[in-house]
C-alpha positions in Angstrom: 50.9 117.0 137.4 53.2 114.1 137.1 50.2 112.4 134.9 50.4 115.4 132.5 53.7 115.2 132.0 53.7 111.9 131.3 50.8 111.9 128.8 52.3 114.7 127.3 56.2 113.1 126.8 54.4 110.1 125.4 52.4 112.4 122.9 55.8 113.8 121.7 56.9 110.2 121.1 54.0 109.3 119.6 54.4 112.3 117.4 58.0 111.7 116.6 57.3 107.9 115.7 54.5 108.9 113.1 57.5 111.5 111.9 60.0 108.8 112.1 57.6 106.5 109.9 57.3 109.2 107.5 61.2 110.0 107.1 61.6 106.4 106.9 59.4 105.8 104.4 60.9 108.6 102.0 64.5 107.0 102.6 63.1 103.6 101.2 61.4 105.6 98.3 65.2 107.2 97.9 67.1 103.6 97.9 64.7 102.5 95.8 65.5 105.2 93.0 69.7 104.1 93.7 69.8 102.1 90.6 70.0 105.2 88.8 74.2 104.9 89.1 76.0 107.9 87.1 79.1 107.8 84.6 80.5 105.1 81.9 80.3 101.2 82.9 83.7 100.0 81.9 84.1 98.1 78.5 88.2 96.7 77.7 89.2 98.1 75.1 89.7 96.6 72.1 92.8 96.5 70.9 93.9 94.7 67.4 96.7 91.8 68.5 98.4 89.8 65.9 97.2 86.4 65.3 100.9 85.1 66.1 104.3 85.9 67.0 107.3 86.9 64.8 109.4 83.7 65.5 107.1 80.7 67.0 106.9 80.5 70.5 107.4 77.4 72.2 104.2 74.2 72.6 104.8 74.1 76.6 101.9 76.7 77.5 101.8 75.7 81.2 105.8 76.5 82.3 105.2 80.4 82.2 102.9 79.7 85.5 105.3 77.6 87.3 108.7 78.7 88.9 110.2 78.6 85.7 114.4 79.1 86.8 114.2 76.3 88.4 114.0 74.9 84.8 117.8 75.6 84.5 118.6 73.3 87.2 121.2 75.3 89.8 120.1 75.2 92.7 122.4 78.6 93.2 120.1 80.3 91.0 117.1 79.2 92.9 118.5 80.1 96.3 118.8 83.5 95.0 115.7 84.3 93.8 114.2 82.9 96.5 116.5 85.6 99.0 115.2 87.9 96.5 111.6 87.7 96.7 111.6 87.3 100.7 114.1 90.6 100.9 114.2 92.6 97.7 113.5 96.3 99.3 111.9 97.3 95.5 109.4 94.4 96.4 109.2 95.5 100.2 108.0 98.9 98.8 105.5 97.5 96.4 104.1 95.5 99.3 103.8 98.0 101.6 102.1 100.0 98.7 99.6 97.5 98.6 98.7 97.5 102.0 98.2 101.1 101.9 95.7 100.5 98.8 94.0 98.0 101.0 93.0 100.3 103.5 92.5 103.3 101.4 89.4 100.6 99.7 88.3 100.0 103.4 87.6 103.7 103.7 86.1 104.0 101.0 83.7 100.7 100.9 83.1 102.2 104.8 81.2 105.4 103.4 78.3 103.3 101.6 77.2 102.5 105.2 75.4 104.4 108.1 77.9 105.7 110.5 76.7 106.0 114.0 78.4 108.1 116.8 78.3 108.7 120.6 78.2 111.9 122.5 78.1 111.8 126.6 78.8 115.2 128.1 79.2 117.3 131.5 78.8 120.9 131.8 78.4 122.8 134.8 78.1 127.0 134.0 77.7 130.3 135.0 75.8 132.6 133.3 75.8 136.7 133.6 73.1 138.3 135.1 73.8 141.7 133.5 73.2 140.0 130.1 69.1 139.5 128.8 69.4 135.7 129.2 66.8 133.1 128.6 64.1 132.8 131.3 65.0 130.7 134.4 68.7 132.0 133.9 68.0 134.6 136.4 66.7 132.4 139.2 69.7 130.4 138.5 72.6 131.2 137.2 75.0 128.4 137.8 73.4 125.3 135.9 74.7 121.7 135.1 73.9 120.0 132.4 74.5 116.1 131.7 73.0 114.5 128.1 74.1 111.3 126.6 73.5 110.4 123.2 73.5 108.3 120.0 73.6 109.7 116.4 73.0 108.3 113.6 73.9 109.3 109.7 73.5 107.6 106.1 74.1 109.3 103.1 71.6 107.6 100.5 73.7 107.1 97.5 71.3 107.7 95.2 73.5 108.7 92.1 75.7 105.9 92.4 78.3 108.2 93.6 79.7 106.1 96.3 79.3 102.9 94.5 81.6 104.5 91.7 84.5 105.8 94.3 84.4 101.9 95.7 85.3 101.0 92.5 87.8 103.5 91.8 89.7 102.1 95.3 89.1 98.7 94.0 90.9 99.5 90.8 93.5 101.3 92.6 94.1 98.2 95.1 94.0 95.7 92.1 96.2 98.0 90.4 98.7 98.4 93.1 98.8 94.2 93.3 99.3 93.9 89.9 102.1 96.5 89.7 103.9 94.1 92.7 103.7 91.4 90.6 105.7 93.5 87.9 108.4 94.3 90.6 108.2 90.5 91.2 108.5 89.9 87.7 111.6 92.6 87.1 113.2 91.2 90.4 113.4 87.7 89.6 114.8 88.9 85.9 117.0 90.7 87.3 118.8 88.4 89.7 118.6 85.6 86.8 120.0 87.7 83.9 122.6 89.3 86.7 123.5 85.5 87.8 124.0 84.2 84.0 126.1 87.3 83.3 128.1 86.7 87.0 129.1 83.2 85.4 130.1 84.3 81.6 132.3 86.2 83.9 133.8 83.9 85.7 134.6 82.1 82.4 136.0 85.2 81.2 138.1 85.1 83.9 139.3 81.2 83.3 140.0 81.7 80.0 141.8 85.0 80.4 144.2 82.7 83.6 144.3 79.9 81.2 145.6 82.3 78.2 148.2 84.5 80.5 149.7 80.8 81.6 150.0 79.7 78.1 151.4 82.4 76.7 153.7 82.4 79.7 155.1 78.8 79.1 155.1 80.3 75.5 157.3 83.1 76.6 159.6 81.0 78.5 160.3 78.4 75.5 161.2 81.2 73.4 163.0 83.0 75.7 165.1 79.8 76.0 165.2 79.4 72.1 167.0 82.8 72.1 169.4 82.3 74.4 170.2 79.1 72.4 170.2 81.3 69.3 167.4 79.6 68.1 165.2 82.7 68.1 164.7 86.3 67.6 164.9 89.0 70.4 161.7 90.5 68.0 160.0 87.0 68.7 161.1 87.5 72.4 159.2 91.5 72.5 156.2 89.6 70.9 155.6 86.7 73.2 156.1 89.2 76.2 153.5 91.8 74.9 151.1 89.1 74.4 151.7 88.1 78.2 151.7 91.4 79.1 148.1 92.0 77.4 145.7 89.2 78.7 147.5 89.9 82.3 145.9 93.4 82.8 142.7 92.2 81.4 142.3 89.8 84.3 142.6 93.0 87.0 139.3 94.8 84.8 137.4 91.2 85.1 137.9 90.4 88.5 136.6 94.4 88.7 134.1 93.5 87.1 132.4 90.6 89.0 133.2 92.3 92.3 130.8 95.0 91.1 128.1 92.7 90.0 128.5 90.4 92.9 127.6 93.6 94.9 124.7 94.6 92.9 123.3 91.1 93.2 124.0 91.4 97.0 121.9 93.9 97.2 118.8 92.8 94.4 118.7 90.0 97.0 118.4 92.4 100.0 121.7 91.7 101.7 124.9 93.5 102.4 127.3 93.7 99.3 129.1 90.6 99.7 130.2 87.1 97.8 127.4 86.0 95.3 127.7 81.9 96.3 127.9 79.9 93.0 129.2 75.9 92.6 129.1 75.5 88.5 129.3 71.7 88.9 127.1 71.2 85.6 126.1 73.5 83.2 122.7 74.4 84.1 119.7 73.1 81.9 117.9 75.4 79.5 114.6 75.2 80.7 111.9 74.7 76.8 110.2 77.7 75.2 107.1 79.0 76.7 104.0 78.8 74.6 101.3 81.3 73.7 99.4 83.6 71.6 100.0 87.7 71.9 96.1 87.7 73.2 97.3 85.7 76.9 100.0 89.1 76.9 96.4 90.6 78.1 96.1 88.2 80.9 99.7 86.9 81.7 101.5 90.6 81.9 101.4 92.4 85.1 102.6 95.5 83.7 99.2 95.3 81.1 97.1 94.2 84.0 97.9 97.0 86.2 97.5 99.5 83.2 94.1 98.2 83.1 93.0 98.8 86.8 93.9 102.1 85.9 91.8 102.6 83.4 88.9 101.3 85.7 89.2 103.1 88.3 89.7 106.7 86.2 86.7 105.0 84.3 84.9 105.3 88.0 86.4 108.5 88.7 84.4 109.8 85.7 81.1 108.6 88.1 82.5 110.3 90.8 82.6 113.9 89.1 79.1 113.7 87.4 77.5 112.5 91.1 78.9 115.6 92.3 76.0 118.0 89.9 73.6 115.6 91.8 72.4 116.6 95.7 73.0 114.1 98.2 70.5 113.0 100.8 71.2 111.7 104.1 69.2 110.8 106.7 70.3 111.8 110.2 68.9 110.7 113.2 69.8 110.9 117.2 68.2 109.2 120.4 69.2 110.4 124.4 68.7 111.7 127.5 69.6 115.4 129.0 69.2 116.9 132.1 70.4 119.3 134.3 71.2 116.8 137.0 72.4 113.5 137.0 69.8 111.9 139.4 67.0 113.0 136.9 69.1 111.4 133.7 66.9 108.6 133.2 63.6 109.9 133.9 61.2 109.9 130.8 61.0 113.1 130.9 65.0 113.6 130.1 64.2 111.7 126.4 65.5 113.5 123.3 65.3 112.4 119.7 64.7 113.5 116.3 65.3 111.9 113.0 65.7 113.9 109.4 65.9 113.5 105.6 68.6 116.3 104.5 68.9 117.5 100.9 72.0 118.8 99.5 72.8 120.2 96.3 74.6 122.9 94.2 73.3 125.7 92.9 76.2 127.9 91.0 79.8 126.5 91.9 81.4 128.6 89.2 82.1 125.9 86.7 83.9 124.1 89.0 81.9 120.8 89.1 81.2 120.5 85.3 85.2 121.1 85.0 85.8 118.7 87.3 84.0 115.9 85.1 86.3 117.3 82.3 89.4 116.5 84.4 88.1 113.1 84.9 87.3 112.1 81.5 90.5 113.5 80.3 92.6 111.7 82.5 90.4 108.2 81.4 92.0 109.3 78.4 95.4 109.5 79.4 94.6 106.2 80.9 93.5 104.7 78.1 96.7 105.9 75.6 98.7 104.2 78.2 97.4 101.3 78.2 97.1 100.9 74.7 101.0 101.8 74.5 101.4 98.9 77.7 99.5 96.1 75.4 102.2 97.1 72.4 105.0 97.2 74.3 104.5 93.9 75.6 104.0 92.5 72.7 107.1 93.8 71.0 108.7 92.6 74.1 107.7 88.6 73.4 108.5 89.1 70.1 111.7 90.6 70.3 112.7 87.9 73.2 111.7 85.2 71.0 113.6 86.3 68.5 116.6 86.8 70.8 116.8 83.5 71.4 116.6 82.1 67.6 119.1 84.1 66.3 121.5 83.7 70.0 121.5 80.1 69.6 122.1 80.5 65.9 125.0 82.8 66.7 126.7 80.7 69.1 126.6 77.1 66.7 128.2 79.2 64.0 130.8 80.6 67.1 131.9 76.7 68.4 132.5 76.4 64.3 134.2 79.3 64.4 136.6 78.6 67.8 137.4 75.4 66.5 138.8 76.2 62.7 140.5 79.3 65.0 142.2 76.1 67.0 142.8 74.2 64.0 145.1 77.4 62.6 146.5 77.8 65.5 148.3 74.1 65.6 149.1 74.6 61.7 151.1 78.0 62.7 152.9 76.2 65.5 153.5 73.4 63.7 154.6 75.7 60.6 156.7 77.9 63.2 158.9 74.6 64.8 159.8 73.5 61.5 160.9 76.7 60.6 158.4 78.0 57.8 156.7 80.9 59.6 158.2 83.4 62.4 156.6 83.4 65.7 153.9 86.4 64.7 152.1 84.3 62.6 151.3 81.6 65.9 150.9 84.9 67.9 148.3 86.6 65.3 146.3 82.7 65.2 146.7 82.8 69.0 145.4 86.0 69.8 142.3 85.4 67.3 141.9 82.2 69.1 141.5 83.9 72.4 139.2 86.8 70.5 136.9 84.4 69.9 137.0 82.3 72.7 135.9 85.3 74.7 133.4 86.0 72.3 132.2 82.6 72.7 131.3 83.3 76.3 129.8 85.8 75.5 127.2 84.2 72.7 126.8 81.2 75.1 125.6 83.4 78.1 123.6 85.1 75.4 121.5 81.4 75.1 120.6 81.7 78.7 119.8 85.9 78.7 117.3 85.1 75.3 115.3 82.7 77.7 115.1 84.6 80.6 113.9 87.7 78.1 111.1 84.9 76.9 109.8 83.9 80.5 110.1 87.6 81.8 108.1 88.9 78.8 105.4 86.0 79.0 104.6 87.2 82.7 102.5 84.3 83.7 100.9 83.1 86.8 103.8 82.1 88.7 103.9 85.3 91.2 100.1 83.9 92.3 101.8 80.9 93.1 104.8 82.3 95.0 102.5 84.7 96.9 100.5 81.4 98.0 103.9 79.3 99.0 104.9 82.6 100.8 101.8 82.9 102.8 101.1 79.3 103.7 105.0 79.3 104.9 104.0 82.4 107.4 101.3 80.2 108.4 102.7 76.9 109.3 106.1 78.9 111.0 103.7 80.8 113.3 101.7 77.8 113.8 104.7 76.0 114.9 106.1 78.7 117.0 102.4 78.6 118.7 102.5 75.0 119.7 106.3 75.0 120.8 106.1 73.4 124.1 107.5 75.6 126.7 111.0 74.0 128.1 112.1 75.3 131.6 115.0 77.6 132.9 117.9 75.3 133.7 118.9 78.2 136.3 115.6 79.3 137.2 114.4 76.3 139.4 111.9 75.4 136.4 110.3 78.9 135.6 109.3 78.7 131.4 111.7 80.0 129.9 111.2 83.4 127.6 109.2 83.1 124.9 110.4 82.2 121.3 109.8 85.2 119.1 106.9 85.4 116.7 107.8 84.5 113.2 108.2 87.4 110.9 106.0 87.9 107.8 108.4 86.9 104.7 109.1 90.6 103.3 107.4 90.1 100.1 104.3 88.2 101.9 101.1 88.8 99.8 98.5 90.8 100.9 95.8 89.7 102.7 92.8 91.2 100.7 92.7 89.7 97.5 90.7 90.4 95.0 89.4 89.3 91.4 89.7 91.9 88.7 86.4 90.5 87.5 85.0 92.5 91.0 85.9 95.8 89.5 84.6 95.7 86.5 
């Protein structure tokens, strides 16, 4: 009997190897039909760019890829952006966003491949009597049963359907670095046009203490002319409204830099507080960056980013046309059941089967073919917005070079113009001592010297705001760089907190003392999956 049995369970294998054999083979003939992939390859667009800027960029092409502040030479302003790009919480977003992106890809690169599972369960029941049951039941109606198994599944993707949503997460990860690098880009901006602006301030706030102690001294001497008789009590009224009206502008400026002191606090990911700032030298103006308006294509996050888009809703499109196709998997499982445990391994226990499943639609109401709609509409959308991301970033480079003609322009013609306001200004007191001209003509030259002294400021921050505009619409391949600096600095901390020898407990009769704590990931640390764009496409 035991013979029988035993020819018999290896005729079933023998049967289910010739069907495995079979199933197999028409899963090969399947794969080999998978170069029939669905939906649009992507193509850039092409977009018409100018053949050159407005106003002539600069001839140093390479300084948009390097850390260009530290071009201006403060090492204030480079402590800063530094703080910033560890700490900024925009850029702590953006990076966690990008980690998110990177597993969303692993899911879906995961679903091109066979996913195998394991069951093991242990049942013991009771079944009713009363109740027609199957046969043996009767003789027994409390039964274990024990099986452990393997199961295998593969969906075969035929249509390209799979392929096209791993390139869709691809895009969307690219996408989602890309747009980091544009919270990069904005950060570091920020904290540079916030930090020239911080010190037009401060010299706002020199000149405006400077003025108020002038005119004071001025307002003494006169008051001390009028008491002499020397004077008018209408000069007197004069010289004290002028004191009186640079002394409450200094309250609205030191307002002023408080505020902006706290909002650069916080750009750098700190409580509001002080903004640290020397001013021994005036800091450098780092050259014009060089170019043509086809690198804004390569060099602009923003654009770059717009384009993964694109891709991936270009993939998308793939997606919803593989769906009007069936799928076919093939399923297979291998194990043992019984209904006791010491009989688990016999030969006789084996269970397996293997299959080649075909699914498809047959009516699905519209839904599908509407859904292929949706996609290419939104490749659409996609494609409008990036169009409009390529033109605004042009107009942005041209309208920063510009900015930074005509600002440097501006503020020659304003040193002309503060010193013939000087000039007047010692002909009207000259003209008022030797009695010639009452004191409102030196106030009037006075106050217009002051005017444009402030103005001054202003035009002479303005230098520094046009270049920063330049490098921050150039983009560039500096956030690569800073990602790399970033992430080998994670490295070599942890690798020195790793070989930190371990120093002994002064009070603990030489037990090691706790452990040093693991150094923390910079909070703007790159990802670890990088990619090439070229990989999407």
């Amino acid at each position: 009997m035991n013979e029988i049995q035993s020819r018999g369970a290896s005729g079933n294998r023998h049967v289910l190897g010739r069907a495995a054999g079979r199933v197999l083979v028409a899963g090969m003939v399947a794969v080999a039909l998978g170069g029939c992939v669905v939906g649009p390859a992507y193509h850039r667009p092409d977009i018409p760019l100018p053949q050159a800027w407005r106003v002539p960029a600069g001839t140093a092409d390479a300084v948009v890829n390097t850390a260009w502040w530290k071009g201006f030479q403060d090492p204030d302003l480079d402590a800063l952006i530094k703080q910033a790009i560890d700490a900024n919480m925009d850029l702590l977003q953006a990076t966690a966003r990008v980690r998110q992106y990177e597993a969303k890809l692993d899911v879906a690169s995961g679903a091109r491949y066979p996913e195998a599972t394991y069951d093991i369960g242990a049942e013991r029941r009771h079944y009713s009597t009363a109740h027609p049951t199957a046969l043996g039941i009767l003789n027994e109606p409390t039964q274990n049963d024990f099986g452990v198994g393997i199961g295998l599944n593969w969906e075969l993707d035929i249509w390209g359907k799979l392929k096209r949503a791993d390139q869709a997460a691809l895009a969307d990860l690219l996408s989602s670095q890309y747009a980091r690098h544009a919270v990069m880009l904005t950060v570091v901006t920020n904290v540079a046009t916030s930090y020239f602006q911080l010190l037009a301030l401060d010299d706002q706030l020199r000149l405006a203490q400077q003025t108020l102690r002038n005119r004071g001294a001025a307002l003494n001497l006169i008051e001390n002319r009028y008491k002499g008789g020397s004077s008018s009590k209408m000069a007197v009224l004069q010289a004290r409204s002028a004191v009186d009206e640079v002394w409450v502008a200094i309250p609205d400026l030191e307002r002023q830099i408080a505020v902006l002191e706290d909002a650069m606090s916080i750009l750098v990911g700190r409580n509001p507080g002080k903004i640290i700032r020397h001013r021994d030298d005036e800091p450098a103006l780092p050259p014009v960056p060089g170019g043509v308006p086809s690198d804004v294509l390569s060099r602009r996050p923003d654009v770059l980013a717009a384009e993964q888009q694109l891709v991936g809703a270009n993939a998308r499109i793939g997606v919803a046309k593989a769906a009007l196709f069936p799928s076919i998997s093939l399923t297979g499982m291998f194990g043992v059941a019984s209904n006791a445990l010491d009989t688990l391994t016999d030969g006789d226990a084996t269970e397996a089967s293997i299959g080649l499943g075909l699914l498809g639609p047959i009516f699905a109401g519209g839904r599908l073919k509407a859904g292929i709609r949706e996609a290419e509409a939104y490749q659409q959308e996609l494609l409008v917005k990036y169009r409009q991301t390529v033109l605004t970033a042009l107009g942005n480079v041209d309208d920063a070079l510009t900015f930074n003609v005509k600002a440097n322009e501006i503020a020659r013609r304003g040193e002309q113009q503060v010193a013939t306001l000087n000039d007047r200004l010692h002909l009207s007191e000259v003209r008022y001592n030797g009695g010639q001209a009452d004191y409102l003509e030196v106030l009037t030259a006075e106050r217009d010297l002051y005017n444009a002294q402030a103005q001054q400021v202003d035009r002479h921050r303005d230098t520094y705001l046009a270049m920063v505009s330049i490098y921050g619409a150039m983009g560039g391949g500096w956030m690569v760089e800073q990602d790399k600096l970033r992430a080998a600095d994670k490295q070599d901390t942890a690798s020195a907190a790793q070989s930190k020898p371990t120093t002994t407990n002064p009070g603990g009769k030489g037990a090691p003392a706790a452990a040093a704590p693991a150094a923390a990931m910079p909070a703007s640390a790159p990802p670890t999956k990088v990619k090439s764009p070229e990989s999407a496409q």
